[in-house]
mmCIF file of C-alpha atoms and ligand atoms in Angstrom:
data_model
loop_
_atom_site.group_PDB
_atom_site.id
_atom_site.type_symbol
_atom_site.label_atom_id
_atom_site.label_comp_id
_atom_site.label_asym_id
_atom_site.label_seq_id
_atom_site.Cartn_x
_atom_site.Cartn_y
_atom_site.Cartn_z
ATOM 1 C CA MET A 14 11.438 7.883 26.946
ATOM 2 C CA ASN A 15 14.457 6.533 25.164
ATOM 3 C CA LEU A 16 15.225 3.159 23.671
ATOM 4 C CA LEU A 17 18.570 1.902 22.456
ATOM 5 C CA PHE A 18 19.196 -0.955 20.132
ATOM 6 C CA LYS A 19 22.780 -2.111 20.268
ATOM 7 C CA ASN A 20 24.956 -4.672 18.440
ATOM 8 C CA ILE A 21 22.570 -4.677 15.512
ATOM 9 C CA LYS A 22 24.057 -7.058 12.961
ATOM 10 C CA GLU A 23 22.949 -4.769 10.094
ATOM 11 C CA LEU A 24 20.855 -1.601 10.208
ATOM 12 C CA ILE A 25 19.079 -1.530 6.825
ATOM 13 C CA GLN A 26 17.916 1.455 4.779
ATOM 14 C CA VAL A 27 19.806 4.245 6.609
ATOM 15 C CA ASP A 28 19.538 7.600 5.029
ATOM 16 C CA GLU A 29 21.234 10.758 6.334
ATOM 17 C CA GLY A 30 20.099 12.982 3.538
ATOM 18 C CA SER A 31 16.759 13.591 2.114
ATOM 19 C CA ILE A 32 16.108 10.693 -0.199
ATOM 20 C CA SER A 33 12.392 10.626 -1.035
ATOM 21 C CA VAL A 34 12.463 8.062 -3.830
ATOM 22 C CA ARG A 35 14.875 5.584 -5.484
ATOM 23 C CA ALA A 36 14.682 5.037 -9.199
ATOM 24 C CA GLY A 37 16.442 3.075 -11.903
ATOM 25 C CA LYS A 38 19.952 1.836 -10.959
ATOM 26 C CA GLU A 39 19.593 3.624 -7.607
ATOM 27 C CA LEU A 40 17.043 1.014 -6.571
ATOM 28 C CA LYS A 41 19.877 -1.458 -6.087
ATOM 29 C CA ASN A 42 21.407 0.918 -3.566
ATOM 30 C CA LEU A 43 20.265 -0.111 -0.092
ATOM 31 C CA PRO A 44 22.547 1.668 2.405
ATOM 32 C CA THR A 45 23.258 -0.241 5.580
ATOM 33 C CA ILE A 46 25.506 -0.102 8.633
ATOM 34 C CA LYS A 47 26.943 -3.266 10.047
ATOM 35 C CA ASN A 48 27.397 -3.703 13.803
ATOM 36 C CA ALA A 49 25.223 -0.661 14.488
ATOM 37 C CA TYR A 50 23.273 1.049 17.210
ATOM 38 C CA LEU A 51 19.995 2.945 16.846
ATOM 39 C CA LEU A 52 18.634 5.367 19.349
ATOM 40 C CA ILE A 53 14.885 6.144 19.675
ATOM 41 C CA GLU A 54 13.627 9.154 21.625
ATOM 42 C CA ASP A 55 9.940 9.871 22.204
ATOM 43 C CA GLY A 56 8.890 7.586 19.303
ATOM 44 C CA ASN A 57 11.234 8.958 16.732
ATOM 45 C CA ILE A 58 14.651 8.033 15.464
ATOM 46 C CA ALA A 59 17.168 10.224 17.261
ATOM 47 C CA ASP A 60 20.603 8.771 16.270
ATOM 48 C CA TYR A 61 22.309 5.821 14.731
ATOM 49 C CA GLY A 62 25.797 4.749 13.780
ATOM 50 C CA THR A 63 28.426 2.054 14.331
ATOM 51 C CA MET A 64 28.826 0.464 17.704
ATOM 52 C CA GLU A 65 32.156 2.343 18.265
ATOM 53 C CA ASN A 66 30.082 5.481 18.706
ATOM 54 C CA CYS A 67 27.265 3.901 20.643
ATOM 55 C CA PRO A 68 25.979 6.252 23.388
ATOM 56 C CA ILE A 69 26.801 4.997 26.888
ATOM 57 C CA ASP A 70 24.224 7.009 28.883
ATOM 58 C CA VAL A 71 21.765 4.974 30.887
ATOM 59 C CA MET A 72 18.650 4.342 28.688
ATOM 60 C CA ASP A 73 15.042 3.647 29.731
ATOM 61 C CA GLU A 74 15.369 0.442 27.741
ATOM 62 C CA THR A 75 18.222 -1.285 25.930
ATOM 63 C CA VAL A 76 17.718 -4.147 23.439
ATOM 64 C CA ASP A 77 20.732 -6.288 22.445
ATOM 65 C CA ALA A 78 20.159 -7.139 18.802
ATOM 66 C CA THR A 79 23.170 -9.385 18.399
ATOM 67 C CA GLY A 80 22.648 -11.490 15.187
ATOM 68 C CA LYS A 81 19.482 -9.554 14.308
ATOM 69 C CA MET A 82 18.769 -6.796 11.791
ATOM 70 C CA ILE A 83 16.601 -3.726 11.879
ATOM 71 C CA LEU A 84 14.848 -2.154 8.843
ATOM 72 C CA PRO A 85 11.961 0.366 8.499
ATOM 73 C CA ALA A 86 8.507 -1.182 8.690
ATOM 74 C CA TRP A 87 6.828 -1.799 5.365
ATOM 75 C CA CYS A 88 4.971 1.030 3.659
ATOM 76 C CA ASP A 89 1.891 -0.368 1.985
ATOM 77 C CA SER A 90 0.619 2.267 -0.329
ATOM 78 C CA HIS A 91 -2.375 0.396 -1.843
ATOM 79 C CA THR A 92 -4.983 -1.490 0.215
ATOM 80 C CA HIS A 93 -8.662 -2.075 0.434
ATOM 81 C CA ILE A 94 -8.675 -3.461 4.048
ATOM 82 C CA VAL A 95 -12.087 -1.969 4.799
ATOM 83 C CA PHE A 96 -14.476 -4.649 3.411
ATOM 84 C CA ALA A 97 -17.303 -6.823 4.651
ATOM 85 C CA GLY A 98 -17.004 -10.600 4.797
ATOM 86 C CA ASN A 99 -15.076 -12.267 2.064
ATOM 87 C CA ARG A 100 -15.350 -13.886 -1.452
ATOM 88 C CA GLU A 101 -14.070 -17.361 -0.689
ATOM 89 C CA GLY A 102 -17.002 -18.710 -2.874
ATOM 90 C CA GLU A 103 -15.683 -16.900 -5.915
ATOM 91 C CA PHE A 104 -12.220 -18.259 -5.153
ATOM 92 C CA VAL A 105 -13.598 -21.797 -5.454
ATOM 93 C CA ASP A 106 -15.467 -20.844 -8.603
ATOM 94 C CA ARG A 107 -12.162 -19.687 -10.140
ATOM 95 C CA ILE A 108 -10.550 -22.981 -9.186
ATOM 96 C CA ASN A 109 -13.377 -24.683 -11.029
ATOM 97 C CA GLY A 110 -12.581 -22.749 -14.161
ATOM 98 C CA MET A 111 -14.435 -19.396 -14.084
ATOM 99 C CA SER A 112 -12.309 -16.239 -14.726
ATOM 100 C CA TYR A 113 -12.245 -13.158 -12.570
ATOM 101 C CA GLU A 114 -13.917 -11.307 -15.402
ATOM 102 C CA GLU A 115 -16.616 -13.977 -15.937
ATOM 103 C CA ILE A 116 -17.417 -13.849 -12.142
ATOM 104 C CA ALA A 117 -17.708 -10.054 -12.259
ATOM 105 C CA SER A 118 -19.966 -10.117 -15.290
ATOM 106 C CA ALA A 119 -22.268 -12.626 -13.528
ATOM 107 C CA GLY A 120 -22.781 -10.124 -10.705
ATOM 108 C CA GLY A 121 -20.008 -11.317 -8.441
ATOM 109 C CA GLY A 122 -16.769 -9.438 -7.913
ATOM 110 C CA ILE A 123 -16.843 -5.918 -6.677
ATOM 111 C CA LEU A 124 -20.649 -5.833 -6.818
ATOM 112 C CA ASN A 125 -20.729 -8.882 -4.480
ATOM 113 C CA SER A 126 -18.445 -7.085 -1.893
ATOM 114 C CA ALA A 127 -20.599 -3.857 -2.261
ATOM 115 C CA LYS A 128 -23.805 -5.702 -1.487
ATOM 116 C CA LYS A 129 -22.237 -7.264 1.618
ATOM 117 C CA LEU A 130 -20.799 -3.872 2.730
ATOM 118 C CA GLN A 131 -24.095 -2.098 2.254
ATOM 119 C CA GLU A 132 -25.784 -4.639 4.502
ATOM 120 C CA THR A 133 -23.131 -4.402 7.171
ATOM 121 C CA SER A 134 -23.372 -1.863 9.968
ATOM 122 C CA GLU A 135 -20.581 0.806 10.406
ATOM 123 C CA GLU A 136 -19.651 -0.741 13.755
ATOM 124 C CA ASP A 137 -19.372 -4.196 12.332
ATOM 125 C CA LEU A 138 -17.403 -2.926 9.399
ATOM 126 C CA TYR A 139 -15.040 -1.172 11.888
ATOM 127 C CA GLN A 140 -14.579 -4.319 13.907
ATOM 128 C CA GLN A 141 -13.813 -6.506 10.798
ATOM 129 C CA SER A 142 -11.411 -3.924 9.454
ATOM 130 C CA LYS A 143 -9.635 -3.303 12.696
ATOM 131 C CA GLN A 144 -8.779 -6.982 12.894
ATOM 132 C CA ARG A 145 -7.173 -6.830 9.431
ATOM 133 C CA LEU A 146 -5.282 -3.632 10.362
ATOM 134 C CA GLU A 147 -3.902 -5.250 13.491
ATOM 135 C CA GLU A 148 -2.971 -8.370 11.510
ATOM 136 C CA VAL A 149 -1.001 -6.418 8.883
ATOM 137 C CA ILE A 150 0.813 -4.348 11.512
ATOM 138 C CA ARG A 151 1.799 -7.692 13.301
ATOM 139 C CA GLN A 152 3.137 -8.773 9.878
ATOM 140 C CA GLY A 153 5.307 -5.686 9.661
ATOM 141 C CA THR A 154 3.303 -2.899 8.002
ATOM 142 C CA GLY A 155 4.094 0.516 9.568
ATOM 143 C CA ALA A 156 2.160 2.881 7.332
ATOM 144 C CA LEU A 157 -0.670 2.244 4.833
ATOM 145 C CA GLU A 158 -3.213 3.624 2.419
ATOM 146 C CA ILE A 159 -6.862 2.425 2.506
ATOM 147 C CA LYS A 160 -9.399 2.913 -0.227
ATOM 148 C CA SER A 161 -13.202 3.101 -0.284
ATOM 149 C CA GLY A 162 -14.925 1.786 -3.432
ATOM 150 C CA TYR A 163 -16.930 -1.123 -2.062
ATOM 151 C CA GLY A 164 -19.793 1.176 -1.076
ATOM 152 C CA LEU A 165 -21.106 2.323 -4.468
ATOM 153 C CA THR A 166 -23.857 4.332 -2.802
ATOM 154 C CA LEU A 167 -23.628 7.745 -1.000
ATOM 155 C CA GLU A 168 -24.285 6.113 2.381
ATOM 156 C CA ALA A 169 -21.984 3.147 1.958
ATOM 157 C CA GLU A 170 -19.061 5.136 0.483
ATOM 158 C CA LEU A 171 -19.256 7.524 3.474
ATOM 159 C CA LYS A 172 -19.580 4.598 5.805
ATOM 160 C CA MET A 173 -16.291 3.144 4.505
ATOM 161 C CA LEU A 174 -14.499 6.465 4.655
ATOM 162 C CA ARG A 175 -15.731 7.056 8.250
ATOM 163 C CA VAL A 176 -14.383 3.637 9.206
ATOM 164 C CA ILE A 177 -10.981 4.600 7.681
ATOM 165 C CA LYS A 178 -11.089 7.857 9.752
ATOM 166 C CA ARG A 179 -11.841 5.996 12.866
ATOM 167 C CA LEU A 180 -8.945 3.559 12.291
ATOM 168 C CA ASN A 181 -6.739 6.568 11.688
ATOM 169 C CA GLU A 182 -7.829 8.082 14.967
ATOM 170 C CA ASN A 183 -7.502 4.895 16.991
ATOM 171 C CA TYR A 184 -4.185 3.567 15.667
ATOM 172 C CA THR A 185 -0.870 5.410 15.740
ATOM 173 C CA ILE A 186 0.510 4.212 12.382
ATOM 174 C CA PRO A 187 0.105 6.723 9.546
ATOM 175 C CA ILE A 188 -3.024 5.932 7.462
ATOM 176 C CA LYS A 189 -3.914 7.684 4.210
ATOM 177 C CA ALA A 190 -7.464 7.494 2.900
ATOM 178 C CA THR A 191 -8.555 7.288 -0.723
ATOM 179 C CA PHE A 192 -11.998 7.959 -2.102
ATOM 180 C CA LEU A 193 -12.264 5.222 -4.743
ATOM 181 C CA ALA A 194 -15.093 7.084 -6.562
ATOM 182 C CA ALA A 195 -15.465 4.762 -9.576
ATOM 183 C CA HIS A 196 -14.727 1.107 -8.762
ATOM 184 C CA ALA A 197 -17.670 -0.695 -10.525
ATOM 185 C CA LEU A 198 -20.950 0.251 -11.942
ATOM 186 C CA PRO A 199 -23.916 -0.909 -9.761
ATOM 187 C CA ASP A 200 -26.648 -2.792 -11.623
ATOM 188 C CA GLU A 201 -29.183 0.051 -11.212
ATOM 189 C CA TYR A 202 -26.885 2.332 -13.196
ATOM 190 C CA LYS A 203 -26.059 -0.187 -15.932
ATOM 191 C CA SER A 204 -27.715 1.838 -18.571
ATOM 192 C CA ASP A 205 -26.728 5.171 -17.254
ATOM 193 C CA LYS A 206 -23.109 5.328 -16.256
ATOM 194 C CA SER A 207 -23.052 9.102 -16.332
ATOM 195 C CA ALA A 208 -25.704 9.281 -13.578
ATOM 196 C CA PHE A 209 -23.456 7.112 -11.302
ATOM 197 C CA LEU A 210 -20.426 9.312 -12.064
ATOM 198 C CA LYS A 211 -22.661 12.381 -11.320
ATOM 199 C CA LEU A 212 -23.626 10.819 -7.968
ATOM 200 C CA MET A 213 -20.135 10.151 -7.024
ATOM 201 C CA THR A 214 -18.563 13.487 -8.227
ATOM 202 C CA GLU A 215 -21.426 15.919 -7.496
ATOM 203 C CA GLU A 216 -22.995 14.422 -4.328
ATOM 204 C CA VAL A 217 -20.533 12.141 -2.587
ATOM 205 C CA LEU A 218 -17.261 14.003 -3.378
ATOM 206 C CA PRO A 219 -18.284 17.395 -1.908
ATOM 207 C CA ILE A 220 -19.170 15.697 1.379
ATOM 208 C CA VAL A 221 -15.975 13.657 1.422
ATOM 209 C CA ALA A 222 -14.018 16.917 0.816
ATOM 210 C CA LYS A 223 -16.038 18.920 3.309
ATOM 211 C CA GLU A 224 -15.639 16.283 6.109
ATOM 212 C CA HIS A 225 -11.946 15.742 5.180
ATOM 213 C CA LEU A 226 -12.575 12.046 4.699
ATOM 214 C CA ALA A 227 -9.953 11.463 2.033
ATOM 215 C CA ASN A 228 -6.516 12.471 0.884
ATOM 216 C CA TYR A 229 -6.656 10.891 -2.561
ATOM 217 C CA ILE A 230 -9.068 10.033 -5.342
ATOM 218 C CA ASP A 231 -9.096 6.735 -7.335
ATOM 219 C CA VAL A 232 -10.824 5.222 -10.359
ATOM 220 C CA PHE A 233 -10.669 1.640 -11.767
ATOM 221 C CA CYS A 234 -9.651 2.587 -15.402
ATOM 222 C CA GLU A 235 -10.348 -0.669 -17.258
ATOM 223 C CA ILE A 236 -12.371 -2.090 -20.096
ATOM 224 C CA GLY A 237 -15.806 -3.063 -18.676
ATOM 225 C CA TYR A 238 -15.364 -0.732 -15.759
ATOM 226 C CA PHE A 239 -14.439 2.946 -16.351
ATOM 227 C CA SER A 240 -12.994 4.464 -19.545
ATOM 228 C CA VAL A 241 -10.231 7.016 -19.830
ATOM 229 C CA GLU A 242 -12.893 9.630 -20.348
ATOM 230 C CA ASP A 243 -14.693 8.615 -17.211
ATOM 231 C CA THR A 244 -11.376 8.619 -15.344
ATOM 232 C CA GLU A 245 -10.612 12.126 -16.448
ATOM 233 C CA LEU A 246 -14.019 13.265 -15.380
ATOM 234 C CA VAL A 247 -13.533 11.914 -11.913
ATOM 235 C CA LEU A 248 -10.010 13.106 -11.531
ATOM 236 C CA GLU A 249 -11.037 16.701 -12.696
ATOM 237 C CA ALA A 250 -13.680 16.757 -10.058
ATOM 238 C CA GLY A 251 -11.245 15.454 -7.458
ATOM 239 C CA GLU A 252 -8.797 18.171 -8.456
ATOM 240 C CA LYS A 253 -11.378 20.853 -7.787
ATOM 241 C CA HIS A 254 -11.804 19.506 -4.239
ATOM 242 C CA GLY A 255 -8.092 19.180 -3.666
ATOM 243 C CA LEU A 256 -7.835 15.367 -3.994
ATOM 244 C CA ILE A 257 -4.725 14.008 -5.638
ATOM 245 C CA PRO A 258 -5.101 10.899 -7.800
ATOM 246 C CA LYS A 259 -3.804 7.469 -7.065
ATOM 247 C CA ILE A 260 -5.386 5.279 -9.662
ATOM 248 C CA HIS A 261 -5.964 1.658 -10.821
ATOM 249 C CA VAL A 262 -4.623 1.293 -14.334
ATOM 250 C CA ASN A 263 -3.437 -1.378 -16.828
ATOM 251 C CA GLN A 264 -4.537 -4.415 -14.869
ATOM 252 C CA PHE A 265 -6.104 -6.369 -17.770
ATOM 253 C CA ASN A 266 -5.776 -3.853 -20.602
ATOM 254 C CA ALA A 267 -3.640 -0.855 -21.306
ATOM 255 C CA ILE A 268 -6.043 1.839 -22.450
ATOM 256 C CA GLY A 269 -4.311 5.137 -21.583
ATOM 257 C CA GLY A 270 -5.017 5.281 -17.837
ATOM 258 C CA VAL A 271 -1.381 5.995 -17.167
ATOM 259 C CA GLN A 272 -1.494 9.105 -19.382
ATOM 260 C CA ALA A 273 -4.762 10.202 -17.743
ATOM 261 C CA GLY A 274 -3.210 9.808 -14.337
ATOM 262 C CA ILE A 275 -0.057 11.792 -15.300
ATOM 263 C CA LYS A 276 -2.197 14.511 -16.812
ATOM 264 C CA TYR A 277 -3.842 15.051 -13.464
ATOM 265 C CA LYS A 278 -0.627 14.774 -11.569
ATOM 266 C CA ALA A 279 -1.354 11.427 -9.947
ATOM 267 C CA LEU A 280 0.865 10.475 -7.000
ATOM 268 C CA SER A 281 0.787 6.907 -8.221
ATOM 269 C CA VAL A 282 -0.498 4.650 -10.965
ATOM 270 C CA ASP A 283 -1.076 1.210 -9.706
ATOM 271 C CA HIS A 284 -1.291 -2.424 -11.028
ATOM 272 C CA LEU A 285 0.455 -2.054 -14.485
ATOM 273 C CA GLU A 286 0.439 -5.757 -15.127
ATOM 274 C CA LEU A 287 0.421 -4.650 -18.759
ATOM 275 C CA ILE A 288 2.651 -1.690 -19.721
ATOM 276 C CA ARG A 289 3.372 -0.255 -23.150
ATOM 277 C CA ALA A 290 6.472 1.565 -24.306
ATOM 278 C CA GLU A 291 4.465 4.818 -24.449
ATOM 279 C CA ASP A 292 3.340 4.331 -20.768
ATOM 280 C CA ILE A 293 6.953 4.040 -19.739
ATOM 281 C CA GLU A 294 7.908 7.221 -21.740
ATOM 282 C CA ALA A 295 5.036 9.125 -20.257
ATOM 283 C CA LEU A 296 6.078 8.119 -16.711
ATOM 284 C CA LYS A 297 9.661 9.307 -17.343
ATOM 285 C CA ASP A 298 8.407 12.856 -17.564
ATOM 286 C CA SER A 299 6.398 12.751 -14.363
ATOM 287 C CA PHE A 300 6.568 12.614 -10.588
ATOM 288 C CA THR A 301 4.104 9.718 -10.598
ATOM 289 C CA MET A 302 5.128 6.525 -8.862
ATOM 290 C CA PRO A 303 4.424 3.210 -10.652
ATOM 291 C CA VAL A 304 3.146 0.637 -8.120
ATOM 292 C CA ALA A 305 3.195 -3.120 -8.641
ATOM 293 C CA LEU A 306 0.805 -5.487 -6.755
ATOM 294 C CA PRO A 307 2.345 -8.956 -7.066
ATOM 295 C CA GLY A 308 -0.110 -10.453 -4.509
ATOM 296 C CA CYS A 309 -2.908 -9.738 -7.028
ATOM 297 C CA SER A 310 -0.932 -11.323 -9.926
ATOM 298 C CA TYR A 311 -0.244 -14.417 -7.720
ATOM 299 C CA PHE A 312 -3.788 -14.817 -6.606
ATOM 300 C CA LEU A 313 -5.517 -14.246 -9.965
ATOM 301 C CA GLY A 314 -2.832 -15.900 -12.086
ATOM 302 C CA ILE A 315 -2.400 -12.826 -14.222
ATOM 303 C CA PRO A 316 0.862 -11.419 -15.466
ATOM 304 C CA TYR A 317 3.203 -9.794 -12.981
ATOM 305 C CA THR A 318 4.055 -6.161 -13.574
ATOM 306 C CA PRO A 319 7.211 -6.087 -15.652
ATOM 307 C CA ALA A 320 9.402 -4.678 -12.986
ATOM 308 C CA ARG A 321 12.635 -5.171 -14.956
ATOM 309 C CA LYS A 322 11.352 -3.142 -17.929
ATOM 310 C CA ILE A 323 10.245 -0.373 -15.522
ATOM 311 C CA ILE A 324 13.313 -0.205 -13.432
ATOM 312 C CA ASP A 325 15.801 -0.666 -16.345
ATOM 313 C CA SER A 326 14.305 2.284 -18.072
ATOM 314 C CA GLY A 327 15.266 4.405 -15.178
ATOM 315 C CA LEU A 328 11.855 4.594 -13.399
ATOM 316 C CA PRO A 329 11.179 4.185 -9.735
ATOM 317 C CA LEU A 330 8.790 1.373 -8.590
ATOM 318 C CA ALA A 331 6.832 0.795 -5.400
ATOM 319 C CA LEU A 332 5.423 -2.504 -4.138
ATOM 320 C CA ALA A 333 2.139 -2.742 -2.303
ATOM 321 C CA SER A 334 -0.208 -5.526 -1.194
ATOM 322 C CA ASP A 335 -3.637 -4.478 -2.755
ATOM 323 C CA TYR A 336 -5.160 -6.327 0.238
ATOM 324 C CA ASN A 337 -8.827 -6.832 -0.802
ATOM 325 C CA PRO A 338 -11.373 -9.662 -0.779
ATOM 326 C CA GLY A 339 -11.437 -10.336 -4.556
ATOM 327 C CA SER A 340 -7.967 -10.172 -6.091
ATOM 328 C CA ALA A 341 -5.482 -10.183 -3.182
ATOM 329 C CA PRO A 342 -6.842 -11.453 0.112
ATOM 330 C CA SER A 343 -3.579 -10.894 1.951
ATOM 331 C CA GLY A 344 -1.879 -7.773 3.279
ATOM 332 C CA ASN A 345 1.395 -9.644 4.081
ATOM 333 C CA MET A 346 4.123 -7.401 2.755
ATOM 334 C CA ASN A 347 6.767 -9.990 3.567
ATOM 335 C CA PHE A 348 5.141 -12.155 0.901
ATOM 336 C CA VAL A 349 4.895 -9.103 -1.478
ATOM 337 C CA VAL A 350 8.636 -8.444 -1.375
ATOM 338 C CA ALA A 351 9.515 -12.123 -1.753
ATOM 339 C CA ALA A 352 7.030 -12.489 -4.729
ATOM 340 C CA ALA A 353 8.641 -9.412 -6.354
ATOM 341 C CA CYS A 354 12.123 -11.135 -6.148
ATOM 342 C CA ILE A 355 10.911 -14.612 -7.074
ATOM 343 C CA LYS A 356 8.486 -13.717 -9.836
ATOM 344 C CA MET A 357 9.421 -10.209 -11.094
ATOM 345 C CA LYS A 358 13.273 -10.661 -10.820
ATOM 346 C CA MET A 359 13.775 -7.797 -8.521
ATOM 347 C CA SER A 360 16.865 -7.890 -6.394
ATOM 348 C CA PRO A 361 16.350 -7.950 -2.566
ATOM 349 C CA GLU A 362 17.714 -4.435 -2.383
ATOM 350 C CA GLU A 363 15.220 -3.237 -5.113
ATOM 351 C CA ALA A 364 12.312 -4.975 -3.389
ATOM 352 C CA ILE A 365 13.073 -3.584 0.065
ATOM 353 C CA ASN A 366 13.517 -0.024 -1.419
ATOM 354 C CA ALA A 367 10.252 -0.508 -3.289
ATOM 355 C CA ALA A 368 8.296 -1.511 -0.145
ATOM 356 C CA THR A 369 9.846 1.093 2.195
ATOM 357 C CA ILE A 370 10.949 4.501 0.809
ATOM 358 C CA ASN A 371 9.178 4.294 -2.456
ATOM 359 C CA GLY A 372 6.004 3.062 -0.796
ATOM 360 C CA ALA A 373 6.203 5.996 1.594
ATOM 361 C CA TYR A 374 6.495 8.311 -1.468
ATOM 362 C CA ALA A 375 3.331 6.790 -2.977
ATOM 363 C CA MET A 376 1.491 7.869 0.109
ATOM 364 C CA GLY A 377 3.129 11.289 0.517
ATOM 365 C CA LEU A 378 4.758 9.945 3.712
ATOM 366 C CA GLU A 379 8.355 10.086 2.598
ATOM 367 C CA ASN A 380 9.248 12.604 5.290
ATOM 368 C CA GLU A 381 7.747 10.551 8.067
ATOM 369 C CA VAL A 382 8.501 6.829 7.379
ATOM 370 C CA GLY A 383 10.311 4.480 4.916
ATOM 371 C CA SER A 384 13.902 4.942 6.062
ATOM 372 C CA ILE A 385 16.148 4.976 9.029
ATOM 373 C CA SER A 386 16.584 8.742 9.226
ATOM 374 C CA VAL A 387 16.803 11.113 12.165
ATOM 375 C CA GLU A 388 13.327 12.491 13.112
ATOM 376 C CA LYS A 389 11.411 9.875 11.205
ATOM 377 C CA LYS A 390 8.910 7.719 13.118
ATOM 378 C CA ALA A 391 10.494 4.683 14.848
ATOM 379 C CA ASN A 392 8.233 2.241 12.874
ATOM 380 C CA LEU A 393 10.682 -0.620 12.633
ATOM 381 C CA LEU A 394 11.147 -4.297 12.148
ATOM 382 C CA LEU A 395 13.590 -6.199 14.354
ATOM 383 C CA THR A 396 14.332 -9.476 12.654
ATOM 384 C CA LYS A 397 15.110 -12.869 14.210
ATOM 385 C CA PRO A 398 18.768 -13.820 13.858
ATOM 386 C CA ILE A 399 19.409 -14.094 10.068
ATOM 387 C CA ASN A 400 22.478 -14.619 7.911
ATOM 388 C CA SER A 401 21.790 -11.699 5.508
ATOM 389 C CA TYR A 402 18.812 -9.553 4.445
ATOM 390 C CA ASN A 403 18.458 -11.685 1.325
ATOM 391 C CA VAL A 404 16.798 -14.281 3.547
ATOM 392 C CA LEU A 405 13.823 -11.960 3.997
ATOM 393 C CA THR A 406 12.911 -12.266 0.420
ATOM 394 C CA TYR A 407 14.164 -15.792 -0.157
ATOM 395 C CA ALA A 408 12.619 -17.970 2.597
ATOM 396 C CA PHE A 409 9.081 -16.668 1.667
ATOM 397 C CA GLY A 410 7.085 -18.817 4.054
ATOM 398 C CA THR A 411 9.071 -18.148 7.217
ATOM 399 C CA ASN A 412 8.252 -15.367 9.665
ATOM 400 C CA HIS A 413 11.561 -13.426 10.048
ATOM 401 C CA ILE A 414 10.191 -10.759 12.230
ATOM 402 C CA GLU A 415 10.900 -11.088 15.916
ATOM 403 C CA GLN A 416 9.317 -7.754 16.907
ATOM 404 C CA VAL A 417 7.509 -4.846 15.238
ATOM 405 C CA TYR A 418 7.911 -1.429 16.794
ATOM 406 C CA ILE A 419 5.460 1.369 16.175
ATOM 407 C CA ASN A 420 6.585 4.798 17.378
ATOM 408 C CA GLY A 421 9.263 3.006 19.277
ATOM 409 C CA GLU A 422 6.869 0.874 21.118
ATOM 410 C CA LYS A 423 6.506 -2.889 20.861
ATOM 411 C CA TRP A 424 3.525 -3.954 18.833
ATOM 412 C CA SER A 425 2.222 -7.255 20.208
HETATM 413 O O1 NIG J 513 -7.182 -3.567 -7.042
HETATM 414 N N1 NIG J 513 -8.994 -3.793 -9.703
HETATM 415 C C1 NIG J 513 -9.756 -3.331 -9.045
HETATM 416 N N2 NIG J 513 -9.920 -3.399 -7.683
HETATM 417 C C2 NIG J 513 -9.322 -4.331 -6.827
HETATM 418 C C3 NIG J 513 -10.027 -5.625 -6.733
HETATM 419 C C4 NIG J 513 -11.414 -5.526 -6.610
HETATM 420 C C5 NIG J 513 -12.174 -6.799 -6.208
HETATM 421 O O2 NIG J 513 -12.123 -7.784 -6.890
HETATM 422 O O3 NIG J 513 -12.775 -6.750 -5.203
HETATM 423 C C6 NIG J 513 -7.843 -4.580 -7.199
HETATM 424 O O4 NIG J 513 -7.445 -5.597 -7.636
HETATM 425 FE FE1 FE J 514 -6.653 -2.194 -5.762
#
């Protein structure tokens, strides 16, 4: 089965070599081909180039993309889309003056989501999560990571991870699973945090590893949640079971989570609304991807990750949605790239790189998705007619996507 796109106004994020990440000044480099063709064979990118060299063989399907652009589908490296119900009540409480932290200390927040999730059947949880997954694919996500962490008991954490596994089996987009072993401390462990960490690392983790339920391990390293010491304990246990860290750090306070992540060779350190000079220095000597989550900053009204500081010091940066019921109830990556430009002063080129190739790297998927490269998956966005790709990040409320393709097939 082959599919040819011809007369593409601009083919965005083409990469002939083996770019796996863009950092510093390179983030402004977004290679494109104007007046291009793109050939897909059996779900993968087979060839591309300028229209002068467009193949003339008869194709199974040809799409005339005059006036339209094509780019790789978004790579969303940080989500919590498996959750039960929502937290719209807390949203209204925040409008009325309560802070996110106050709601959490009053028993709301993550514990509220955990209670709902524990009471929800695996089947119901799958049905709710599948709807969100289908929604984000419709919005242009072509690969994503999903975390557990709203279970907080052995049964409920495994329930979440089995739902992620089932999504992975039933959908063709690449999905990576993360065991978020330490997200919040349940009330029954309030006076014995080490017993909770023991449960997660000595009872749940071995099952997660044995049943191959996760690729990565995560901790919410934050004052009032889990300390650097707790984080290291969990990452150490994860390492013994072959799970690479991808961790929540520096959301409200910078307490050394970045360094803990780097020490355990984290693939990414995510949030970074606060970042100190020593965090930037530590990242420079690592292969760890910093990940910004502007949807969370927007929704909670907290600072945005200082992208300029990070990029201008030569580091890479990825953008992800953080789709979750408490701090970012949206997985729309079109909004994420727009917010990165509008609020974090990233250029459209930087934002598109951060949400494609760098997002792919932050999931270990840089050889499968994230750029228009021969043999990568044809997970693509065909835009509506647009003047330039700047419009994608400028007109933030408009749906610019005409059609999403997953493995070269139309996603309806
Ligand atoms: O990434 N910060 C920790 N975890 C999630 C939000 C959790 C919640 O409020 O439900 C996050 O923002
Ligand atoms: Fe998160």
